[in-house]
Short mmCIF file of C-alpha atoms in Angstrom, two decimals:
data_model
loop_
_atom_site.label_atom_id
_atom_site.label_comp_id
_atom_site.label_asym_id
_atom_site.label_seq_id
_atom_site.Cartn_x
_atom_site.Cartn_y
_atom_site.Cartn_z
CA MET A 19 -159.79 -41.57 17.65
CA GLN A 20 -162.81 -39.30 17.36
CA HIS A 21 -162.23 -36.27 18.90
CA SER A 22 -164.37 -33.56 16.84
CA ASP A 23 -166.77 -35.47 19.17
CA ASN A 24 -165.56 -34.07 21.95
CA LYS A 25 -166.17 -30.20 21.12
CA ASN A 26 -170.41 -31.51 22.62
CA ILE A 27 -168.93 -32.00 26.01
CA SER A 28 -169.49 -28.68 27.24
CA TRP A 29 -169.19 -29.25 31.04
CA ASN A 30 -165.66 -29.72 30.41
CA GLU A 31 -164.61 -26.50 28.65
CA LYS A 32 -163.40 -24.73 31.61
CA LEU A 33 -161.06 -27.03 32.55
CA ARG A 34 -159.59 -26.86 29.16
CA GLU A 35 -159.71 -23.12 29.09
CA GLN A 36 -157.70 -23.31 32.64
CA LEU A 37 -154.92 -25.42 30.58
CA LEU A 38 -154.66 -23.64 27.52
CA GLY A 39 -155.15 -20.12 29.37
CA GLN A 40 -151.80 -18.68 28.57
CA GLY A 41 -151.22 -21.43 25.14
CA LEU A 42 -150.12 -24.46 23.62
CA ALA A 43 -146.83 -23.24 24.42
CA ARG A 44 -147.28 -23.38 28.07
CA LEU A 45 -148.99 -26.71 28.57
CA PRO A 46 -147.34 -29.24 31.00
CA HIS A 47 -145.41 -31.40 29.29
CA ALA A 48 -147.23 -34.46 31.77
CA MET A 49 -150.93 -34.30 32.94
CA LEU A 50 -152.33 -36.44 35.13
CA LEU A 51 -156.01 -36.35 34.67
CA VAL A 52 -158.07 -37.94 37.32
CA GLY A 53 -162.03 -38.20 38.31
CA PRO A 54 -164.69 -41.08 38.05
CA ALA A 55 -165.17 -42.91 34.83
CA GLY A 56 -167.98 -42.06 32.36
CA ILE A 57 -167.12 -37.98 32.89
CA GLY A 58 -165.09 -37.37 29.49
CA LYS A 59 -162.04 -37.52 30.18
CA ALA A 60 -160.91 -39.84 27.67
CA ALA A 61 -162.26 -37.81 25.10
CA PHE A 62 -160.69 -34.61 26.63
CA ALA A 63 -157.61 -36.64 26.84
CA GLU A 64 -157.44 -37.08 22.78
CA GLN A 65 -158.41 -33.39 22.62
CA MET A 66 -155.18 -32.50 23.78
CA ALA A 67 -153.50 -35.02 21.73
CA ALA A 68 -154.77 -33.65 18.84
CA LEU A 69 -153.83 -30.28 19.84
CA LEU A 70 -150.59 -31.02 20.31
CA LEU A 71 -150.35 -32.91 17.07
CA CYS A 72 -152.42 -30.55 14.39
CA GLU A 73 -150.28 -29.13 12.21
CA SER A 74 -153.28 -26.34 11.31
CA LEU A 75 -154.24 -24.66 14.14
CA ALA A 76 -157.31 -22.92 14.48
CA PRO A 77 -156.82 -19.18 16.56
CA ASP A 78 -158.98 -20.94 18.74
CA LEU A 79 -156.80 -24.02 19.75
CA ILE A 80 -159.12 -26.20 17.90
CA ALA A 81 -157.68 -28.85 15.89
CA CYS A 82 -158.48 -28.82 12.35
CA GLY A 83 -159.13 -32.30 11.53
CA GLU A 84 -158.14 -31.85 8.37
CA CYS A 85 -154.67 -31.70 7.98
CA ASP A 86 -152.49 -35.10 7.60
CA PRO A 87 -151.29 -35.53 11.10
CA CYS A 88 -154.95 -35.35 12.13
CA ARG A 89 -156.30 -37.26 9.77
CA TRP A 90 -153.72 -40.22 10.88
CA LEU A 91 -154.60 -39.44 14.68
CA ALA A 92 -158.21 -40.38 13.74
CA ALA A 93 -156.93 -43.52 11.88
CA GLY A 94 -154.88 -44.95 14.37
CA ASN A 95 -151.89 -45.28 12.40
CA HIS A 96 -150.02 -41.37 14.06
CA PRO A 97 -145.77 -42.03 14.45
CA ASP A 98 -145.74 -39.36 17.07
CA PHE A 99 -148.77 -40.42 19.15
CA ARG A 100 -148.41 -43.75 21.41
CA ARG A 101 -151.27 -45.41 23.38
CA VAL A 102 -150.75 -47.31 26.61
CA ALA A 103 -153.90 -49.49 27.52
CA PRO A 104 -154.15 -52.43 30.18
CA ASP A 105 -153.70 -55.64 28.67
CA ASP A 106 -156.84 -57.71 27.46
CA ASP A 107 -157.16 -61.59 27.72
CA SER A 108 -155.94 -62.17 24.12
CA GLU A 109 -152.42 -60.25 24.21
CA ALA A 110 -151.94 -62.57 28.06
CA GLU A 111 -148.42 -63.76 27.73
CA PRO A 112 -148.48 -67.90 25.26
CA ALA A 113 -148.83 -71.31 27.76
CA THR A 114 -148.27 -74.56 27.40
CA SER A 115 -151.27 -75.90 27.66
CA GLU A 116 -154.77 -74.95 27.60
CA LYS A 117 -155.34 -74.88 31.51
CA SER A 118 -152.21 -73.01 31.80
CA SER A 119 -153.36 -71.04 29.44
CA ASP A 120 -156.56 -69.79 31.14
CA LYS A 121 -154.88 -69.25 34.36
CA SER A 122 -152.50 -66.58 32.99
CA LYS A 123 -154.95 -64.94 30.52
CA LYS A 124 -156.78 -64.14 34.12
CA ARG A 125 -153.60 -63.20 35.61
CA GLY A 126 -152.90 -61.20 32.21
CA SER A 127 -155.95 -59.25 32.05
CA GLY A 128 -156.46 -55.60 32.72
CA ILE A 129 -153.04 -54.87 33.71
CA ILE A 130 -150.20 -52.54 31.89
CA ARG A 131 -147.11 -54.60 32.69
CA ILE A 132 -143.55 -53.74 32.49
CA ASP A 133 -142.66 -54.14 28.80
CA GLN A 134 -145.48 -52.10 27.82
CA ILE A 135 -143.25 -48.97 29.24
CA ARG A 136 -140.33 -50.18 28.26
CA GLU A 137 -141.79 -49.36 24.42
CA LEU A 138 -141.84 -46.62 24.88
CA GLU A 139 -138.04 -45.44 25.62
CA GLY A 140 -137.68 -45.49 21.77
CA PHE A 141 -140.49 -43.50 21.23
CA VAL A 142 -139.30 -40.89 23.55
CA PHE A 143 -135.98 -40.70 23.36
CA VAL A 144 -134.85 -41.75 19.67
CA GLY A 145 -136.98 -38.80 17.57
CA SER A 146 -139.83 -37.07 16.26
CA HIS A 147 -141.38 -38.69 12.76
CA ARG A 148 -142.59 -34.79 11.94
CA ASN A 149 -140.09 -32.64 13.76
CA GLY A 150 -142.58 -31.61 16.35
CA ASN A 151 -144.41 -33.12 18.93
CA ARG A 152 -145.17 -36.55 20.40
CA VAL A 153 -147.96 -37.34 22.47
CA VAL A 154 -148.05 -40.64 24.80
CA LEU A 155 -151.18 -41.57 26.39
CA VAL A 156 -151.99 -43.92 29.11
CA THR A 157 -156.03 -44.68 29.38
CA GLU A 158 -155.42 -45.68 32.67
CA ALA A 159 -152.51 -45.33 34.39
CA ASP A 160 -153.88 -47.38 37.85
CA ALA A 161 -153.19 -50.45 36.09
CA MET A 162 -149.80 -50.16 35.88
CA ASN A 163 -148.21 -53.07 38.20
CA PRO A 164 -145.41 -51.86 40.33
CA ALA A 165 -142.82 -52.65 37.70
CA ALA A 166 -144.08 -50.85 35.38
CA ALA A 167 -144.83 -47.78 36.75
CA ASN A 168 -141.49 -47.64 38.17
CA ALA A 169 -140.68 -47.79 34.71
CA LEU A 170 -142.16 -45.02 33.53
CA LEU A 171 -141.20 -42.85 36.19
CA LYS A 172 -137.50 -43.01 35.08
CA ILE A 173 -139.01 -41.76 31.71
CA LEU A 174 -140.50 -39.58 33.28
CA GLU A 175 -138.04 -38.17 34.96
CA GLU A 176 -136.14 -36.51 31.80
CA PRO A 177 -138.61 -36.84 29.46
CA PRO A 178 -136.95 -34.48 25.98
CA SER A 179 -138.85 -30.67 25.72
CA SER A 180 -141.43 -32.37 22.85
CA VAL A 181 -143.14 -35.51 24.31
CA TYR A 182 -146.09 -34.68 26.50
CA PHE A 183 -147.32 -37.99 28.74
CA ILE A 184 -151.14 -37.63 29.42
CA LEU A 185 -151.72 -40.10 32.13
CA ILE A 186 -155.77 -40.86 32.76
CA SER A 187 -157.07 -42.29 36.55
CA THR A 188 -159.88 -43.68 38.12
CA ARG A 189 -158.07 -44.16 41.20
CA SER A 190 -155.55 -42.01 41.28
CA LYS A 191 -154.18 -42.64 44.79
CA SER A 192 -153.17 -46.13 43.78
CA LEU A 193 -150.45 -44.53 41.42
CA LEU A 194 -146.98 -43.43 42.99
CA PRO A 195 -146.43 -40.51 44.94
CA THR A 196 -143.13 -39.63 42.87
CA ILE A 197 -145.65 -40.19 39.61
CA ARG A 198 -148.20 -37.94 40.66
CA SER A 199 -145.71 -34.84 42.25
CA ARG A 200 -144.67 -35.35 38.13
CA CYS A 201 -147.94 -34.66 36.86
CA ARG A 202 -150.38 -31.37 36.33
CA VAL A 203 -153.12 -32.97 38.14
CA VAL A 204 -156.57 -32.26 36.51
CA ASN A 205 -159.20 -32.85 38.33
CA PHE A 206 -162.68 -34.00 36.69
CA GLY A 207 -166.03 -34.01 38.31
CA ALA A 208 -169.64 -34.88 36.91
CA PRO A 209 -171.31 -32.91 35.38
CA ASP A 210 -174.91 -31.36 36.32
CA ALA A 211 -178.36 -33.25 35.03
CA ALA A 212 -179.20 -30.52 32.95
CA ALA A 213 -175.86 -30.72 30.73
CA ALA A 214 -175.45 -34.73 31.41
CA ALA A 215 -178.81 -34.63 29.95
CA ASP A 216 -178.92 -33.00 27.10
CA TRP A 217 -175.65 -34.71 25.84
CA LEU A 218 -177.55 -38.35 26.29
CA LEU A 219 -180.46 -36.65 23.76
CA GLY A 220 -177.62 -35.81 21.14
CA ALA A 221 -175.91 -39.36 21.78
CA GLY A 222 -179.20 -40.66 20.69
CA LEU A 223 -180.69 -41.66 24.09
CA GLU A 224 -183.96 -40.11 24.57
CA LYS A 225 -186.04 -42.35 27.35
CA GLN A 226 -185.08 -42.66 30.55
CA ALA A 227 -182.11 -40.29 30.26
CA LYS A 228 -182.21 -39.13 34.09
CA ARG A 229 -183.34 -42.47 34.99
CA TYR A 230 -179.98 -44.28 34.26
CA LEU A 231 -177.95 -41.22 35.23
CA GLY A 232 -178.64 -41.52 38.90
CA LEU A 233 -177.82 -45.18 38.56
CA ALA A 234 -174.24 -44.18 36.89
CA GLY A 235 -173.21 -41.89 39.57
CA GLY A 236 -174.50 -39.18 36.87
CA ALA A 237 -171.77 -39.76 34.43
CA PRO A 238 -173.49 -39.86 31.49
CA MET A 239 -170.31 -41.75 28.96
CA ARG A 240 -170.87 -44.43 31.72
CA VAL A 241 -174.88 -44.84 30.51
CA ALA A 242 -173.74 -44.37 26.55
CA GLN A 243 -171.44 -47.34 27.12
CA TRP A 244 -174.38 -49.05 28.69
CA LYS A 245 -176.74 -48.78 25.83
CA GLU A 246 -173.36 -49.54 23.17
CA GLN A 247 -173.31 -52.79 25.40
CA GLY A 248 -176.86 -53.92 25.38
CA GLN A 249 -176.83 -53.21 28.83
CA LEU A 250 -179.90 -50.95 29.18
CA ALA A 251 -182.65 -53.55 28.84
CA PRO A 252 -180.64 -56.69 31.37
CA ILE A 253 -180.07 -53.59 33.52
CA ASP A 254 -183.90 -52.12 33.55
CA ALA A 255 -184.91 -56.44 34.50
CA LEU A 256 -182.97 -56.76 36.50
CA VAL A 257 -184.32 -53.73 39.08
CA ASP A 258 -187.74 -54.98 37.87
CA SER A 259 -186.65 -58.39 39.72
CA LEU A 260 -185.18 -56.66 42.75
CA ILE A 261 -188.22 -54.95 42.68
CA SER A 262 -191.12 -58.19 42.92
CA PRO A 263 -188.71 -60.72 43.42
CA PRO A 264 -190.31 -64.75 43.40
CA ALA A 265 -190.30 -66.40 47.03
CA ASP A 266 -188.01 -69.15 45.97
CA PRO A 267 -183.98 -68.31 45.31
CA GLY A 268 -183.49 -71.39 42.54
CA VAL A 269 -186.35 -69.25 40.36
CA LEU A 270 -184.65 -65.69 40.91
CA ALA A 271 -181.41 -67.20 39.93
CA ALA A 272 -182.88 -68.43 36.82
CA LYS A 273 -183.74 -65.14 35.85
CA TRP A 274 -180.48 -64.01 36.58
CA ASP A 275 -179.18 -66.38 34.81
CA ALA A 276 -181.30 -65.53 31.90
CA LEU A 277 -180.46 -62.29 31.74
CA LEU A 278 -176.22 -63.46 31.68
CA LYS A 279 -176.54 -65.58 28.80
CA GLY A 280 -178.34 -62.25 26.73
CA ASP A 281 -176.90 -60.65 23.98
CA GLY A 282 -175.61 -57.71 25.37
CA LEU A 283 -172.56 -57.55 27.87
CA PHE A 284 -174.31 -57.19 30.66
CA ARG A 285 -172.10 -59.69 33.14
CA THR A 286 -172.15 -61.72 36.26
CA GLU A 287 -169.91 -58.40 38.07
CA ASN A 288 -172.16 -55.97 36.25
CA LEU A 289 -175.57 -58.39 38.67
CA VAL A 290 -173.62 -58.02 41.64
CA GLU A 291 -172.63 -54.54 41.80
CA GLY A 292 -176.27 -53.35 40.69
CA ILE A 293 -178.04 -55.96 43.66
CA GLN A 294 -175.58 -54.51 46.07
CA ARG A 295 -176.66 -50.81 44.72
CA TRP A 296 -180.64 -51.69 45.26
CA LEU A 297 -179.44 -52.48 48.34
CA PHE A 298 -177.52 -49.52 49.25
CA ASP A 299 -180.71 -47.76 48.50
CA LEU A 300 -183.25 -49.43 50.01
CA ALA A 301 -180.83 -49.34 53.39
CA GLN A 302 -180.66 -45.70 52.72
CA GLU A 303 -184.32 -44.90 52.13
CA ARG A 304 -185.31 -46.30 55.46
CA MET A 305 -182.84 -44.37 57.70
CA ALA A 306 -182.73 -41.24 55.44
CA GLY A 307 -185.65 -41.09 53.70
CA GLU A 308 -183.70 -40.32 50.18
CA VAL A 309 -181.91 -43.02 47.44
CA ARG A 310 -178.83 -42.31 46.18
CA TYR A 311 -178.90 -44.42 42.67
CA HIS A 312 -182.67 -45.43 41.86
CA SER A 313 -184.67 -41.99 42.01
CA GLY A 314 -186.11 -42.78 38.98
CA TRP A 315 -187.12 -46.48 39.68
CA PRO A 316 -190.44 -47.29 41.62
CA ARG A 317 -190.34 -48.38 45.08
CA PRO A 318 -190.91 -51.92 46.16
CA LYS A 319 -193.93 -52.47 48.49
CA ALA A 320 -194.36 -52.02 51.77
CA VAL A 321 -190.31 -51.13 51.85
CA GLU A 322 -190.88 -48.98 54.87
CA ASN A 323 -191.23 -52.74 56.76
CA LEU A 324 -187.97 -53.63 55.68
CA ASN A 325 -185.08 -53.76 58.53
CA PRO A 326 -182.38 -51.34 57.10
CA LYS A 327 -179.74 -53.43 59.57
CA ALA A 328 -180.49 -56.65 57.45
CA LEU A 329 -180.03 -54.69 53.88
CA LEU A 330 -176.83 -53.04 54.97
CA ALA A 331 -175.27 -56.80 56.05
CA ALA A 332 -176.65 -58.31 52.67
CA TRP A 333 -174.51 -55.16 51.20
CA ARG A 334 -171.49 -55.48 52.79
CA GLU A 335 -172.15 -59.75 53.21
CA LEU A 336 -172.20 -58.82 48.37
CA ASN A 337 -168.46 -57.98 48.57
CA GLN A 338 -167.67 -61.22 48.85
CA PHE A 339 -169.73 -62.22 45.81
CA ARG A 340 -168.10 -59.19 43.87
CA ARG A 341 -164.63 -61.22 44.58
CA SER A 342 -165.69 -63.81 42.71
CA ALA A 343 -168.40 -63.33 40.40
CA ARG A 344 -165.53 -62.97 37.59
CA TYR A 345 -165.53 -66.55 37.45
CA PRO A 346 -168.22 -68.76 39.54
CA LEU A 347 -167.51 -72.18 38.98
CA ASN A 348 -170.97 -72.47 38.86
CA GLN A 349 -172.98 -69.70 37.35
CA LEU A 350 -176.14 -70.88 38.71
CA LEU A 351 -175.35 -72.08 42.31
CA PHE A 352 -173.41 -69.27 42.24
CA LEU A 353 -176.96 -66.90 41.76
CA GLU A 354 -179.12 -69.17 43.42
CA SER A 355 -176.61 -68.15 46.72
CA LEU A 356 -176.95 -64.85 45.81
CA ALA A 357 -180.38 -64.82 45.70
CA ALA A 358 -181.03 -66.65 48.74
CA HIS A 359 -178.73 -63.66 49.96
CA TYR A 360 -180.62 -60.71 48.40
CA LEU A 361 -184.63 -62.62 49.51
CA ARG A 362 -183.19 -63.04 53.17
CA ALA A 363 -182.54 -59.05 53.83
CA MET A 364 -185.99 -58.14 51.94
CA ARG A 365 -188.23 -59.76 54.60
CA PRO A 366 -189.99 -57.57 56.43
CA VAL A 367 -189.44 -56.80 60.08
CA ALA A 368 -191.40 -58.92 62.60
CA SER A 369 -194.63 -57.14 63.88
#
C-alpha cells in the first residue's frame, strides 16, 4: 500500500475535508465509497486507513509514513488491518479432476465468499494488537455473494468502537439496502478534464492523455492501469481496425486475434467492449452530431452515410458476445462472427 501517492489526487480533497472537518474522532465507523472505477476511491480508502492506524499523525491529519504502523501498512503486514477482495482463479476451491477444477475456477472468480467475511469475526471482536484502531477494507463490496453480505451485515450491526469499515463499490445499488443504511455513503465523481490530464502527466503518460481519458469515461486511474497492463497499443490498433476495416470478416478477425495474443492484458472482453463503444459513438454522431468516448480519434470516411439504426442494433447485439467473451468455445470463430456483425452495421445506407 502506497498511501503517499494519494497526495497527488487533488480532486478528492474536498471529500476528505468533509469527512475530517470535525477531526478523526468523528470519522464514521462504516464508510461506503461509491462511484465509477478509476477515479481514486481505492487510494482514498487507503489514505483513510493510514490515518486511522498511524501513531504519529501530523496536525493537518496526514499519516507520517515513518512510524512502525505506517511501515507495516505499506508493507502489507499490519496486524490491525484486513483487506477483503474478490477471489481470483488461483484461490478457487480445489476439485477432484482437471475438468471440474476449470468449472470451479470460473464459479469462484470475482466473488467475495462467506468464509472470507467469517474470518473477520475474530479480528473484529478479539482485540487490537496495538491497543488502537482496527481497519477493514472491502475493495469490491458489490462482489459479495448473498451469504457474505448477510454475514457482514451482522458484524456491522454491533461493531466495537475501535473498528472501522471502509467499503468500496462501483455498483452500490446491488448491495443490501441494510448495509448501505449502516454506512456513511461518500459519493465520488470523475475529476475535471484538466485535473485528470495533469495527473496522467505526473503518472508518466504524456501522449494522447486526453484521448484516452475520453475512452475511459474521464477516469485517470483506469488510463494509468491500461498503460501499466500494456493495453494502450492494442486499444490504438483496435480503433485503427474499426476506422478502416477490411471487407472480409475473416481478415478483420485475424487482426483482432493477433491483438489478443500480444504480451499485454488486452482480453476478449476488452475488445468487445471497445467495439461496442465505437458503435455507440458512431450512432450518436449520426443522430446528435457528437461522440462520447472517441472525441480525440479520427473519424471513419463517409460516416454520414451510415445507418444509425443499424449501428444501434449491432451495439445491442454485441451484448450477447460480452456474455461469452471471457470463455469463448472457439476464439477465432467467435471473432469472425463478431467481425461479421460489425461489418454489417458499417454498410452505407443505399441511395
